[in-house]
Short mmCIF file of C-alpha atoms and ligand atoms in Angstrom, two decimals:
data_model
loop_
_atom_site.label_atom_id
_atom_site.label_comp_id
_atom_site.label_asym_id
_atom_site.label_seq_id
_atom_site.Cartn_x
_atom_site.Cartn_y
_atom_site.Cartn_z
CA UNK A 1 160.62 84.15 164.07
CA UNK A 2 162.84 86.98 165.47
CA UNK A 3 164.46 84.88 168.40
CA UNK A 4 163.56 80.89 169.94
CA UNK A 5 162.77 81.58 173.30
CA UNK A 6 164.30 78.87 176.18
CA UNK A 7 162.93 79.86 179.64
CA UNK A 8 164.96 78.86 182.37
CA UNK A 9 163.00 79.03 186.08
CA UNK A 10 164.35 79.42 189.30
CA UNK A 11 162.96 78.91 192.68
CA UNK A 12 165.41 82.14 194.04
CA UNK A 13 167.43 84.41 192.58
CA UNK A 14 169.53 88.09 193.54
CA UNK A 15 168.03 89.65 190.26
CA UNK A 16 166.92 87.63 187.38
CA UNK A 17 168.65 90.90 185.18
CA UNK A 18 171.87 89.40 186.38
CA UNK A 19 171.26 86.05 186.05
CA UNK A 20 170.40 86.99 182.41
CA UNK A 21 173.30 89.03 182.25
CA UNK A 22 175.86 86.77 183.06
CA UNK A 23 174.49 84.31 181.00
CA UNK A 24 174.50 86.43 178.42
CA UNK A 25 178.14 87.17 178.95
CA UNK A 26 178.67 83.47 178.56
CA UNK A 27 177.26 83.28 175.08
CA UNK A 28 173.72 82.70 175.81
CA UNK A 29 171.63 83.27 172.91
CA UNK A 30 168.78 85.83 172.02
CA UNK A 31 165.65 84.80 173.38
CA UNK A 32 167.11 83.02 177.10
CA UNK A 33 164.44 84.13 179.24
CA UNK A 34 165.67 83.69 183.49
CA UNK A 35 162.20 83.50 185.60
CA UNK A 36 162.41 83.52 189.55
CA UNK A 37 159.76 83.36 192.19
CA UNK A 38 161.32 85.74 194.02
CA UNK A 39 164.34 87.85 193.69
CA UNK A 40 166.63 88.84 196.59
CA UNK A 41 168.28 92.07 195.47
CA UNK A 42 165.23 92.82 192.61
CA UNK A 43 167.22 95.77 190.61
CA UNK A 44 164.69 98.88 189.81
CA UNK A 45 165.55 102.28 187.93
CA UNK A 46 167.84 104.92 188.88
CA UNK A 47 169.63 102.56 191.28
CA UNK A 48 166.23 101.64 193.30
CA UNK A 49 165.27 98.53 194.77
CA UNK A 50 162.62 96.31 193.11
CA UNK A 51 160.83 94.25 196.32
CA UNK A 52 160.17 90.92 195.28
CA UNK A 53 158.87 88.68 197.12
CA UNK A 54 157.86 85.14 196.53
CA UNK A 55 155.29 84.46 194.30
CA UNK A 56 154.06 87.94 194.53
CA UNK A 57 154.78 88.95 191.33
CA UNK A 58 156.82 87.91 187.77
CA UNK A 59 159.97 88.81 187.63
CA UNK A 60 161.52 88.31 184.20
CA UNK A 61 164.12 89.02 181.95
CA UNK A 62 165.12 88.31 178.73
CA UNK A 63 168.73 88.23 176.84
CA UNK A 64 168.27 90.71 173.64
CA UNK A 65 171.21 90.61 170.56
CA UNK A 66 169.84 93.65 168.56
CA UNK A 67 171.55 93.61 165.17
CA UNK A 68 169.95 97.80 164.28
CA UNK A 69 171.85 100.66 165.51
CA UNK A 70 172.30 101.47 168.79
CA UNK A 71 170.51 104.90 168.76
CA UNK A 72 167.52 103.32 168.34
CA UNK A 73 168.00 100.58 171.31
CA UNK A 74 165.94 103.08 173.60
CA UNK A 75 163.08 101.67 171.62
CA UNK A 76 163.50 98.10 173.13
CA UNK A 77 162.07 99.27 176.64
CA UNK A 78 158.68 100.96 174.88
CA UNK A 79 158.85 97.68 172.96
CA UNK A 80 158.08 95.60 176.16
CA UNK A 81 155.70 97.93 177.23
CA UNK A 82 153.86 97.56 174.68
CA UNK A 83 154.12 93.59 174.69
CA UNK A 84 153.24 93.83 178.48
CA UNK A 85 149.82 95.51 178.15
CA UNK A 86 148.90 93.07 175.38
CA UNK A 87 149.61 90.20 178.03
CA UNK A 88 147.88 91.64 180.86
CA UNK A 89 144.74 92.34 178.20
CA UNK A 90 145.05 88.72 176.97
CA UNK A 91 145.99 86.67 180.43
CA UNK A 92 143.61 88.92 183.05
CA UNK A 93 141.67 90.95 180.80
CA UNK A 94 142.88 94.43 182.35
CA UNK A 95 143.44 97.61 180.27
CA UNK A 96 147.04 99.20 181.27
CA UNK A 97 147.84 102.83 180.45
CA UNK A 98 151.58 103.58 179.82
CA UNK A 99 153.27 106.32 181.57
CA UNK A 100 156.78 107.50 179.44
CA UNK A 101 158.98 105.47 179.04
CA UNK A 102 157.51 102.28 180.35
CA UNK A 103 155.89 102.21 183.48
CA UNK A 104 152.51 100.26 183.01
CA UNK A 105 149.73 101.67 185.23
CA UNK A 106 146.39 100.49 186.37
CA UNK A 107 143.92 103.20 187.51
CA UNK A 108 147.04 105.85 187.81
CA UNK A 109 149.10 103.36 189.80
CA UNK A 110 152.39 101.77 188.95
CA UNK A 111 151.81 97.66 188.54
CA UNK A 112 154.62 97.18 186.27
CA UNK A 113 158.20 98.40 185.98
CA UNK A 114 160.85 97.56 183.17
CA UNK A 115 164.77 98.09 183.24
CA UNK A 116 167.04 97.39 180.34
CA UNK A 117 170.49 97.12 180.63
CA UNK A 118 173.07 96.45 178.28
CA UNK A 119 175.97 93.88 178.61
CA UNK A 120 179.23 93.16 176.87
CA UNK A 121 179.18 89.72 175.69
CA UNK A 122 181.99 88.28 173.27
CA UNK A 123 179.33 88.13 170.75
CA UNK A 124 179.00 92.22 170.43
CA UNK A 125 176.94 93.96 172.97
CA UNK A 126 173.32 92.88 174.30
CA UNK A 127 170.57 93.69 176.06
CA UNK A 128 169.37 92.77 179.03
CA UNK A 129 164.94 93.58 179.08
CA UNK A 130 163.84 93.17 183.22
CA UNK A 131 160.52 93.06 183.96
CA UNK A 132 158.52 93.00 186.81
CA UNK A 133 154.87 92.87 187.22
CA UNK A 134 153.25 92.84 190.26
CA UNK A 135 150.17 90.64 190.86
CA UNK A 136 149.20 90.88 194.31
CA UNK A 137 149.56 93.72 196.96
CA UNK A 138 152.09 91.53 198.81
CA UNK A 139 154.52 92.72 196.02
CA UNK A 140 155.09 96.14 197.34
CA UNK A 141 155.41 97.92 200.44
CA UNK A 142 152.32 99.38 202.16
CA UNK A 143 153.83 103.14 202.04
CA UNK A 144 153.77 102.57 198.40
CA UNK A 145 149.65 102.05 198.23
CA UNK A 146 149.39 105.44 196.97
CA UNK A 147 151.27 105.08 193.84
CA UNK A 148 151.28 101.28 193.29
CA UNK A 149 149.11 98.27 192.45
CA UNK A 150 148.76 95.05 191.54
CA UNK A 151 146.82 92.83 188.98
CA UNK A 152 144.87 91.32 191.94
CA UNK A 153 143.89 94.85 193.05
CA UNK A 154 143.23 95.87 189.80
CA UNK A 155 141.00 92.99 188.51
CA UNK A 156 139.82 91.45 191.21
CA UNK A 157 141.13 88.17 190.93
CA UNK A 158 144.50 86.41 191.57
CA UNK A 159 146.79 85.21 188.31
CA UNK A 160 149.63 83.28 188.73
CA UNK A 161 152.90 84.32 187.13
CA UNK A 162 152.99 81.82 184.17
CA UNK A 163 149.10 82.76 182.77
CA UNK A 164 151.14 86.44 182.04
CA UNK A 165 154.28 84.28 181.44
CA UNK A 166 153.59 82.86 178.14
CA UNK A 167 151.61 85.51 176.49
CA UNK A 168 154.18 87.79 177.61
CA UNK A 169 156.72 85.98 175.79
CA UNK A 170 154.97 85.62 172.70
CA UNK A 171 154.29 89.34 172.56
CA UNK A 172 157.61 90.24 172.95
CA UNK A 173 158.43 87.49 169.69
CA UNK A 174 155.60 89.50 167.90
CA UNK A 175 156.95 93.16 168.49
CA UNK A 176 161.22 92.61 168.62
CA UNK A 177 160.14 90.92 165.01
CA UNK A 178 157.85 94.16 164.05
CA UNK A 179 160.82 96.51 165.63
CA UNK A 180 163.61 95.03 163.52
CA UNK A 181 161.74 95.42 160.69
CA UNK A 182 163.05 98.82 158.29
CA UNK A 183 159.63 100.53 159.43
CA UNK A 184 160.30 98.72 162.66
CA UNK A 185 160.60 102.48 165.16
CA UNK A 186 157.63 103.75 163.30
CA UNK A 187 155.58 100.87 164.08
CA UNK A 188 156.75 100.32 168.04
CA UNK A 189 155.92 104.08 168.40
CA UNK A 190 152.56 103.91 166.97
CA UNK A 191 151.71 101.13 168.53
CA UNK A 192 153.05 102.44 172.31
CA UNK A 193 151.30 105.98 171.29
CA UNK A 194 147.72 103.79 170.96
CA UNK A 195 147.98 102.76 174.27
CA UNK A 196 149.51 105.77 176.38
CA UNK A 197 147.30 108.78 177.89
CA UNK A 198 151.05 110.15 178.20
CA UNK A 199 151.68 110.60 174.16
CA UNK A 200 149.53 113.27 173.60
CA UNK A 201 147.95 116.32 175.09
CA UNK A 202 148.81 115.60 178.97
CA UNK A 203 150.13 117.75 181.03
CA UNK A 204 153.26 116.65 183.02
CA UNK A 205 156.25 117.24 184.99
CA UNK A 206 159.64 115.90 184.01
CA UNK A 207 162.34 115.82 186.80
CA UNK A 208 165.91 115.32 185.04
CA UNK A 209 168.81 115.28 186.48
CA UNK A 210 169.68 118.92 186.50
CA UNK A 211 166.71 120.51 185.42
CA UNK A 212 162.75 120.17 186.26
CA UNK A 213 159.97 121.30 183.65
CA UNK A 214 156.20 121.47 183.16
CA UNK A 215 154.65 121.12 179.71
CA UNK A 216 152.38 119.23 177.66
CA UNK A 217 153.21 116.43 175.49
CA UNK A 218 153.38 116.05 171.81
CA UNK A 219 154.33 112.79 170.89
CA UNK A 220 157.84 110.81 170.41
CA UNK A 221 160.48 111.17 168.29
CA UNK A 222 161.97 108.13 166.02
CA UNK A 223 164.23 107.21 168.86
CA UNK A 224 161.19 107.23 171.64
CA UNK A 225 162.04 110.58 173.13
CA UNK A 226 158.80 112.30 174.50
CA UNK A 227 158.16 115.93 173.02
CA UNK A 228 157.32 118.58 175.47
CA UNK A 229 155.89 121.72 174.52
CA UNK A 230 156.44 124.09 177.14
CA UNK A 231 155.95 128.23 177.65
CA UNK A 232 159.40 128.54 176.39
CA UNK A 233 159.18 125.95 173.73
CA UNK A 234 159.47 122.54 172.36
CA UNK A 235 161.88 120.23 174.74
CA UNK A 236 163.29 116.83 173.52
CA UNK A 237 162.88 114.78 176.83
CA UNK A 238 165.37 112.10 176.62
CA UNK A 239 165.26 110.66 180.14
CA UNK A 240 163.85 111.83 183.30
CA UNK A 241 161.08 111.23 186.13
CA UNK A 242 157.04 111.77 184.45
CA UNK A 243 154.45 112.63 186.86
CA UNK A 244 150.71 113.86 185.34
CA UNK A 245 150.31 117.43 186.82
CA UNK A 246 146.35 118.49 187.13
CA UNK A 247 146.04 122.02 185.83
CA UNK A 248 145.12 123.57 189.25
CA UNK A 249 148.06 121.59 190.79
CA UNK A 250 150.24 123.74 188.03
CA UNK A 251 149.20 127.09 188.78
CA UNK A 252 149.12 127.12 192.57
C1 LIG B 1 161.58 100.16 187.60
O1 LIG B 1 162.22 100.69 188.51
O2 LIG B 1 160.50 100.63 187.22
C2 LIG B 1 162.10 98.93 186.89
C3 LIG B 1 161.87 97.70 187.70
C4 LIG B 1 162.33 96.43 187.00
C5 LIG B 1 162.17 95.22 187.89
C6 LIG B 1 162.46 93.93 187.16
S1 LIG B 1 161.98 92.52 188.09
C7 LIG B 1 162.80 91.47 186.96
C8 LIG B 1 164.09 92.17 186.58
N1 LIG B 1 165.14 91.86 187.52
C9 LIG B 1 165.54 92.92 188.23
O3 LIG B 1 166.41 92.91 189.11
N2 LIG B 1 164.83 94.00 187.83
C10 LIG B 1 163.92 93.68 186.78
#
């Protein structure tokens, strides 16, 4: 077993990444998992707000104390994607695509977001894994219809947060025990690479912070970084904004 999970719920919380965080902080050991039914200041990438209202969605998180080295931490966040599209599979019998790094996607729409952060605990560093899933359309706002969904949307029926809760958590035991094993990246990669259109062959656009490119992809690299062949050559993308670009949408 790679960590005993304890799940602690709450009725409302800011963000359950800083519940877990300050827990954490305190000595909380791998495997706390913080639960709320709605979050107040929901924490998204690149400093975004993640809505959350009650019982809308899960919002989760989960205290990490990865003993490998650090330049392979990137790998916990492809890790949970790859745990959440078992869960949805197993709890609501949807198939997910991934979208590099770790947005989950139902019929080209976001439905699932994930944001690690690390923490400074007096036990050595740890991670913080936040994830939010929405399940009905109440979990987003309407100008976002375009470019999100929910499980409810996407299936047709309504699941409550703890059917994805517990396979969730049991997926994540299953792959944080594969990814600290010595073939552990190999594995996580293969394994996010079966169920991502974005690994191979699609053609994207990457907005980073400086610089905005076109290309197709070719894979990851050991430490999850997506390979992007474009006219000028292969590009190492180590972080950055993915959007699928159709071919006509390229050339005009
Ligand atoms: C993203 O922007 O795609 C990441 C969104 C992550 C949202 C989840 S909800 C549970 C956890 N608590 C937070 O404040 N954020 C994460």
């Amino acid at each position: 077993m790679a960590f005993i999970p304890e799940v602690l719920q709450f009725d409302s919380l800011p963000s359950t990444n800083v519940e877990a965080a300050r827990r954490a902080a305190e000595g909380a050991a791998e495997g706390l998992c913080i639960v709320a039914r709605e979050q107040t200041t929901g924490r998204g990438r690149l400093q975004r707000q993640w809505l959350s209202p009650k019982d809308a969605g899960l919002y989760f998180s989960i205290v990490l104390r990865p003993e490998f080295e650090q330049n392979t931490w990137s790998l916990l966040t492809l890790m949970a994607a790859v745990a959440v599209s078992d869960a949805l599979r197993e709890a609501c019998s949807l198939e997910t695509d991934i979208k590099w790094p770790n947005d989950i996607l139902a019929n080209d729409r976001k439905l699932c977001g994930i944001l690690a952060e690390t923490v400074e605990t007096p036990m050595g560093r740890a991670v913080v894994v936040g994830i939010g899933i929405n399940l009905t359309e109440h979990s987003f706002p309407e100008e976002l219809e375009l470019v999100a969904t929910s499980v409810e949307a996407a299936t047709g029926h309504h699941h409550r947060p703890k059917t994805v809760l517990v396979p969730l958590i049991s997926a994540l035991e299953k792959y944080y025990r594969a990814l600290r094993a010595s073939s552990g990246p190999e594995t996580i990669i293969r394994e996010w690479c079966e169920r991502s259109s974005y690994a191979e062959g699609k053609l994207i656009r990457v907005v980073e912070s400086n610089e905005t490119l076109i290309g197709t992809t070719r894979g990851l690299e050991r430490d999850g970084a997506l390979r992007v062949e474009t006219p000028t050559g292969l590009r190492i993308v180590h972080a950055g904004d993915v959007t699928s670009v159709r071919p006509n949408q390229e050339l005009s």
